[in-house]
Amino acid sequence: MNDLSYMKQALALAEKGRGWTSPNPMVGAVLVRNDRVVGRGYHQRPGGPHAEVNAIDHAGEKARGATLYVTLEPCNHFGRTPPCTRKILDAGIRRVVVAMADPNPAVRGGGNTYLQDNGLDVTTGICEQEARTLNEAFITWVTTGRPFVVAKCAATLDGRIATRTGDSRWVTGPASRQFVHGLRHAVDGIMVGVSTVKKDNPSLTTRLDGAAGSDPTRIILDTHLSIPLASKLLHQTSPAPTWVVCGAEAPADRQMAVEASGARVVTAALTEGRIDLSALMQQLGEMGITSLLIEGGGTVIGSAFAAGIVNKICFFYAPKILGGDDGIPICRGVGPERMNQSIAVHDLSVHRFDTDVMLQGYLKPF
């Protein structure tokens, strides 16, 4: 086997940490000696051992003279755990193959340089794009201070997310909905508008078939704090919190009532009477939200595109047609006057979920 094959194994290990490592990146590591894998590891939780440490501990004495394949540059600084570079040197590893440099500008390159200065052969850039895609949320957050934002919708072929009465259960099928629960598991936060709460009374929890999942922080846009106090979101038996985002002029008695229910009220800046989504992203990033899934409704999705905060889309289309012009569209609000002012989607890919189709693409680089 070659460097590419072993790095792909490390990437597969890193994927096991999805949904569990934030605000840390997902990292996988494989140790190889004499063309045999002698150690494997991945980062499992914040504050826990890094992937390299787990792989070295797994290998034991077999790590001496081995090659380490790791999906992210080994750390060379003290954080919650000691530097991985020291562990690598102490283990007697002779060569390190790295998929990508640490994107954090404060530490980028330090680990690779330290290992090279201490006589190790360091190769970088193997499966770099795959590694960057794996940690697209971490890269965005650590370089911009803002969360990586995914806009998701489920629509008919004629672009409606609900009928004129607001009925939306269900647009897409079970396979699509299960994939969305996987998206919820993977992100730090999930955001909807208060109109969606009033209409659907959602739980916004993660429910994976046959597997444990982590619930995202539930973030409700509610300028005037009009959320019904009996809403499921305010009474979840979940370790993840609920944040209700409002303007500074929201009534004090409503703030007290919402917080008495167990939710947190977050005051945010307004623009034209609505939550300023761009400013809110900076605020959420400072609060530790590295990734955010926007699930609607149409006004929130339209506002998110208008504010320029969306990094990625996951648009699901079911083989259904409402056939009228009175259903609820994917986006609400004022759009551009000319087609050349539309938002371009890059790196578009198509995925099938039974009879549904999902279009996935990027609006900006990460």
PDB file of N, CA, C and O in Angstrom, residues 254-266:
ATOM      1  N   ARG A 254     -41.318  39.046  29.419  1.00  0.00           N
ATOM      2  CA  ARG A 254     -41.229  37.889  28.537  1.00  0.00           C
ATOM      3  C   ARG A 254     -39.850  37.234  28.654  1.00  0.00           C
ATOM      4  O   ARG A 254     -39.735  36.001  28.617  1.00  0.00           O
ATOM      5  N   GLN A 255     -38.811  38.035  28.796  1.00  0.00           N
ATOM      6  CA  GLN A 255     -37.475  37.479  28.987  1.00  0.00           C
ATOM      7  C   GLN A 255     -37.442  36.610  30.243  1.00  0.00           C
ATOM      8  O   GLN A 255     -36.907  35.498  30.229  1.00  0.00           O
ATOM      9  N   MET A 256     -38.032  37.120  31.301  1.00  0.00           N
ATOM     10  CA  MET A 256     -38.045  36.376  32.555  1.00  0.00           C
ATOM     11  C   MET A 256     -38.835  35.083  32.410  1.00  0.00           C
ATOM     12  O   MET A 256     -38.434  34.029  32.918  1.00  0.00           O
ATOM     13  N   ALA A 257     -39.933  35.125  31.697  1.00  0.00           N
ATOM     14  CA  ALA A 257     -40.778  33.942  31.529  1.00  0.00           C
ATOM     15  C   ALA A 257     -40.068  32.877  30.687  1.00  0.00           C
ATOM     16  O   ALA A 257     -40.137  31.684  31.003  1.00  0.00           O
ATOM     17  N   VAL A 258     -39.405  33.314  29.618  1.00  0.00           N
ATOM     18  CA  VAL A 258     -38.687  32.365  28.763  1.00  0.00           C
ATOM     19  C   VAL A 258     -37.537  31.723  29.537  1.00  0.00           C
ATOM     20  O   VAL A 258     -37.319  30.506  29.476  1.00  0.00           O
ATOM     21  N   GLU A 259     -36.789  32.527  30.283  1.00  0.00           N
ATOM     22  CA  GLU A 259     -35.669  31.984  31.040  1.00  0.00           C
ATOM     23  C   GLU A 259     -36.151  31.095  32.186  1.00  0.00           C
ATOM     24  O   GLU A 259     -35.485  30.127  32.548  1.00  0.00           O
ATOM     25  N   ALA A 260     -37.316  31.391  32.734  1.00  0.00           N
ATOM     26  CA  ALA A 260     -37.874  30.550  33.790  1.00  0.00           C
ATOM     27  C   ALA A 260     -38.216  29.157  33.270  1.00  0.00           C
ATOM     28  O   ALA A 260     -38.252  28.187  34.035  1.00  0.00           O
ATOM     29  N   SER A 261     -38.449  29.061  31.967  1.00  0.00           N
ATOM     30  CA  SER A 261     -38.758  27.765  31.363  1.00  0.00           C
ATOM     31  C   SER A 261     -37.499  26.926  31.142  1.00  0.00           C
ATOM     32  O   SER A 261     -37.595  25.757  30.771  1.00  0.00           O
ATOM     33  N   GLY A 262     -36.326  27.546  31.337  1.00  0.00           N
ATOM     34  CA  GLY A 262     -35.071  26.817  31.180  1.00  0.00           C
ATOM     35  C   GLY A 262     -34.263  27.203  29.970  1.00  0.00           C
ATOM     36  O   GLY A 262     -33.135  26.733  29.788  1.00  0.00           O
ATOM     37  N   ALA A 263     -34.805  28.060  29.110  1.00  0.00           N
ATOM     38  CA  ALA A 263     -34.075  28.510  27.932  1.00  0.00           C
ATOM     39  C   ALA A 263     -33.206  29.721  28.294  1.00  0.00           C
ATOM     40  O   ALA A 263     -33.364  30.341  29.334  1.00  0.00           O
ATOM     41  N   ARG A 264     -32.305  30.049  27.397  1.00  0.00           N
ATOM     42  CA  ARG A 264     -31.452  31.222  27.565  1.00  0.00           C
ATOM     43  C   ARG A 264     -31.888  32.285  26.573  1.00  0.00           C
ATOM     44  O   ARG A 264     -32.069  31.999  25.383  1.00  0.00           O
ATOM     45  N   VAL A 265     -32.058  33.497  27.026  1.00  0.00           N
ATOM     46  CA  VAL A 265     -32.391  34.608  26.142  1.00  0.00           C
ATOM     47  C   VAL A 265     -31.090  35.291  25.716  1.00  0.00           C
ATOM     48  O   VAL A 265     -30.283  35.689  26.562  1.00  0.00           O
ATOM     49  N   VAL A 266     -30.907  35.411  24.415  1.00  0.00           N
ATOM     50  CA  VAL A 266     -29.716  36.050  23.852  1.00  0.00           C
ATOM     51  C   VAL A 266     -30.149  37.321  23.146  1.00  0.00           C
ATOM     52  O   VAL A 266     -30.953  37.276  22.213  1.00  0.00           O
TER      53      VAL A 266
END
